Amino acid sequence: MKKFVVLILTLSFTLGTLPAQALSKGTFYLQLQLGCYSANKTPTKASKWSETNYKTLYSTSCTSAHHYEVFYTGKLKAKNLNSDAAKREAGAACDNAALSTLMGQKDLPPSLTYGYFFPDPGAEEKKYGKRIVCFFRVADPKDDKLTLSIKRTFREIGYI
């Protein structure tokens, strides 16, 4: 049995990774950086939007199919993340960043929306502090619980 395992491991190192390892690992939602993410490993299909399926997202290119585009990360000052003050502060931070990001851009989808993540109080807040992650998504006009797949970036990057 040991020889068989050694043979399999040797072949996997020689030929590349095993199929299960070839799939990209997900990223925990509070560790997201600026860039684009898929809600699942099939980014070309619409994704069901819910309050429970967002904690693992998959990094992808902004010029290929994706469901979310992170355009701002920062820290909240509100003391209580369950408060209306925290929601207002998060909304204002994302509003300002979204306006700055989208200023002057044309051909935006009519159902382009943005949302934000911040830690759940307790263990997540203890580990990640008051981190906020703002993201764009395109809602399906027929059912806003679905996030459509998009193939372009909404962040214009300028080099001086």
CSV table of C-alpha atoms in Angstrom, one decimal:
chain,number,residue,atom,x,y,z
A,1,MET,CA,0.0,0.0,0.0
A,2,LYS,CA,2.8,2.4,0.9
A,3,LYS,CA,4.4,1.8,-2.5
A,4,PHE,CA,1.1,2.7,-4.2
A,5,VAL,CA,0.8,6.0,-2.3
A,6,VAL,CA,4.4,6.8,-3.1
A,7,LEU,CA,3.9,6.0,-6.8
A,8,ILE,CA,0.8,8.3,-6.9
A,9,LEU,CA,2.6,11.1,-5.1
A,10,THR,CA,5.6,10.7,-7.4
A,11,LEU,CA,3.4,10.8,-10.5
A,12,SER,CA,1.5,13.8,-9.2
A,13,PHE,CA,4.7,15.8,-8.7
A,14,THR,CA,6.0,14.7,-12.1
A,15,LEU,CA,2.8,15.4,-14.0
A,16,GLY,CA,1.6,18.4,-12.0
A,17,THR,CA,-1.0,18.7,-9.3
A,18,LEU,CA,-3.8,16.3,-8.6
A,19,PRO,CA,-7.2,17.4,-10.1
A,20,ALA,CA,-8.7,18.3,-6.7
A,21,GLN,CA,-5.7,20.5,-6.0
A,22,ALA,CA,-5.8,22.1,-9.4
A,23,LEU,CA,-9.1,23.9,-8.4
A,24,SER,CA,-8.3,27.2,-6.9
A,25,LYS,CA,-8.9,27.6,-3.2
A,26,GLY,CA,-11.5,30.1,-2.1
A,27,THR,CA,-10.8,33.3,-0.2
A,28,PHE,CA,-12.6,34.1,3.0
A,29,TYR,CA,-14.7,37.2,2.4
A,30,LEU,CA,-12.9,39.4,5.0
A,31,GLN,CA,-9.5,38.7,3.3
A,32,LEU,CA,-10.6,40.0,-0.1
A,33,GLN,CA,-8.3,42.5,-1.8
A,34,LEU,CA,-9.1,44.9,-4.7
A,35,GLY,CA,-9.9,42.8,-7.7
A,36,CYS,CA,-12.5,40.4,-9.0
A,37,TYR,CA,-14.0,37.2,-7.6
A,38,SER,CA,-16.4,34.5,-8.5
A,39,ALA,CA,-19.2,33.3,-6.2
A,40,ASN,CA,-18.5,29.8,-7.2
A,41,LYS,CA,-16.2,27.7,-9.4
A,42,THR,CA,-18.5,28.3,-12.4
A,43,PRO,CA,-18.3,32.1,-12.9
A,44,THR,CA,-20.0,32.1,-16.3
A,45,LYS,CA,-23.4,31.3,-14.7
A,46,ALA,CA,-25.5,33.6,-12.5
A,47,SER,CA,-25.1,33.1,-8.8
A,48,LYS,CA,-27.9,33.0,-6.2
A,49,TRP,CA,-27.4,35.9,-3.8
A,50,SER,CA,-28.1,35.0,-0.2
A,51,GLU,CA,-27.0,36.0,3.2
A,52,THR,CA,-25.2,32.6,3.7
A,53,ASN,CA,-23.3,31.8,0.6
A,54,TYR,CA,-20.9,34.8,0.4
A,55,LYS,CA,-18.2,33.9,2.9
A,56,THR,CA,-16.0,32.0,0.4
A,57,LEU,CA,-15.2,33.7,-3.0
A,58,TYR,CA,-12.8,32.6,-5.7
A,59,SER,CA,-10.2,35.0,-7.2
A,60,THR,CA,-10.4,35.5,-11.0
A,61,SER,CA,-9.3,38.0,-13.6
A,62,CYS,CA,-11.4,41.1,-14.0
A,63,THR,CA,-11.4,40.6,-17.8
A,64,SER,CA,-12.9,37.1,-17.5
A,65,ALA,CA,-16.2,36.0,-16.0
A,66,HIS,CA,-16.8,37.1,-12.4
A,67,HIS,CA,-19.6,38.0,-10.0
A,68,TYR,CA,-18.0,40.5,-7.7
A,69,GLU,CA,-15.5,43.3,-8.1
A,70,VAL,CA,-13.9,44.6,-4.9
A,71,PHE,CA,-13.3,48.4,-5.4
A,72,TYR,CA,-12.5,49.5,-1.8
A,73,THR,CA,-11.4,48.2,1.5
A,74,GLY,CA,-11.0,50.1,4.7
A,75,LYS,CA,-11.8,50.2,8.4
A,76,LEU,CA,-15.0,51.4,10.1
A,77,LYS,CA,-14.9,53.6,13.2
A,78,ALA,CA,-18.3,52.6,14.6
A,79,LYS,CA,-18.1,51.0,18.0
A,80,ASN,CA,-20.9,48.5,17.4
A,81,LEU,CA,-21.0,46.6,14.1
A,82,ASN,CA,-24.6,45.7,14.7
A,83,SER,CA,-25.6,49.4,14.9
A,84,ASP,CA,-27.3,51.6,12.3
A,85,ALA,CA,-24.3,53.9,12.7
A,86,ALA,CA,-22.0,51.1,11.3
A,87,LYS,CA,-24.4,50.6,8.4
A,88,ARG,CA,-24.5,54.3,7.6
A,89,GLU,CA,-20.7,54.6,7.8
A,90,ALA,CA,-20.2,51.6,5.6
A,91,GLY,CA,-22.8,52.9,3.1
A,92,ALA,CA,-21.1,56.3,3.0
A,93,ALA,CA,-17.6,54.9,2.5
A,94,CYS,CA,-18.8,52.7,-0.3
A,95,ASP,CA,-20.8,55.6,-1.9
A,96,ASN,CA,-17.7,57.8,-2.0
A,97,ALA,CA,-15.5,55.1,-3.3
A,98,ALA,CA,-18.1,53.9,-5.9
A,99,LEU,CA,-18.6,57.5,-7.2
A,100,SER,CA,-14.8,58.0,-7.5
A,101,THR,CA,-14.4,54.7,-9.3
A,102,LEU,CA,-17.2,55.1,-11.7
A,103,MET,CA,-16.9,58.9,-12.5
A,104,GLY,CA,-16.9,59.4,-16.2
A,105,GLN,CA,-17.4,55.8,-17.2
A,106,LYS,CA,-19.9,54.9,-19.9
A,107,ASP,CA,-21.9,51.8,-20.8
A,108,LEU,CA,-22.5,50.7,-17.2
A,109,PRO,CA,-25.2,48.0,-16.8
A,110,PRO,CA,-28.4,49.5,-15.5
A,111,SER,CA,-28.6,46.9,-12.7
A,112,LEU,CA,-25.0,47.6,-11.5
A,113,THR,CA,-25.2,47.8,-7.7
A,114,TYR,CA,-22.7,47.7,-4.9
A,115,GLY,CA,-22.7,46.1,-1.5
A,116,TYR,CA,-20.3,45.8,1.4
A,117,PHE,CA,-19.1,43.2,3.9
A,118,PHE,CA,-17.9,43.7,7.4
A,119,PRO,CA,-17.2,41.2,10.1
A,120,ASP,CA,-19.9,39.6,12.2
A,121,PRO,CA,-19.6,40.6,15.8
A,122,GLY,CA,-17.6,38.2,17.9
A,123,ALA,CA,-14.8,35.9,16.5
A,124,GLU,CA,-14.7,37.6,13.1
A,125,GLU,CA,-14.5,41.1,14.5
A,126,LYS,CA,-11.9,40.0,17.0
A,127,LYS,CA,-9.7,38.5,14.2
A,128,TYR,CA,-10.4,41.1,11.4
A,129,GLY,CA,-11.2,44.2,13.4
A,130,LYS,CA,-13.7,46.6,11.7
A,131,ARG,CA,-12.6,45.9,8.1
A,132,ILE,CA,-15.0,46.8,5.4
A,133,VAL,CA,-15.0,45.4,1.8
A,134,CYS,CA,-17.0,47.2,-0.9
A,135,PHE,CA,-17.9,45.4,-4.1
A,136,PHE,CA,-19.8,45.9,-7.3
A,137,ARG,CA,-22.2,43.3,-8.6
A,138,VAL,CA,-24.7,43.2,-11.4
A,139,ALA,CA,-28.1,42.1,-10.3
A,140,ASP,CA,-30.4,40.2,-12.7
A,141,PRO,CA,-33.2,42.7,-13.6
A,142,LYS,CA,-35.8,39.9,-13.4
A,143,ASP,CA,-34.6,38.6,-10.0
A,144,ASP,CA,-32.3,40.7,-7.9
A,145,LYS,CA,-31.4,37.7,-5.8
A,146,LEU,CA,-29.3,36.5,-8.7
A,147,THR,CA,-25.9,38.1,-9.4
A,148,LEU,CA,-25.1,38.0,-13.1
A,149,SER,CA,-21.7,37.1,-14.5
A,150,ILE,CA,-19.7,40.0,-15.9
A,151,LYS,CA,-16.6,40.0,-18.1
A,152,ARG,CA,-15.2,43.5,-17.8
A,153,THR,CA,-13.8,45.6,-15.0
A,154,PHE,CA,-15.6,48.6,-13.5
A,155,ARG,CA,-12.3,50.0,-12.1
A,156,GLU,CA,-10.5,52.1,-14.5
A,157,ILE,CA,-6.8,52.1,-13.8
A,158,GLY,CA,-4.8,55.1,-14.8
A,159,TYR,CA,-1.1,55.3,-15.0
A,160,ILE,CA,0.7,58.6,-14.9
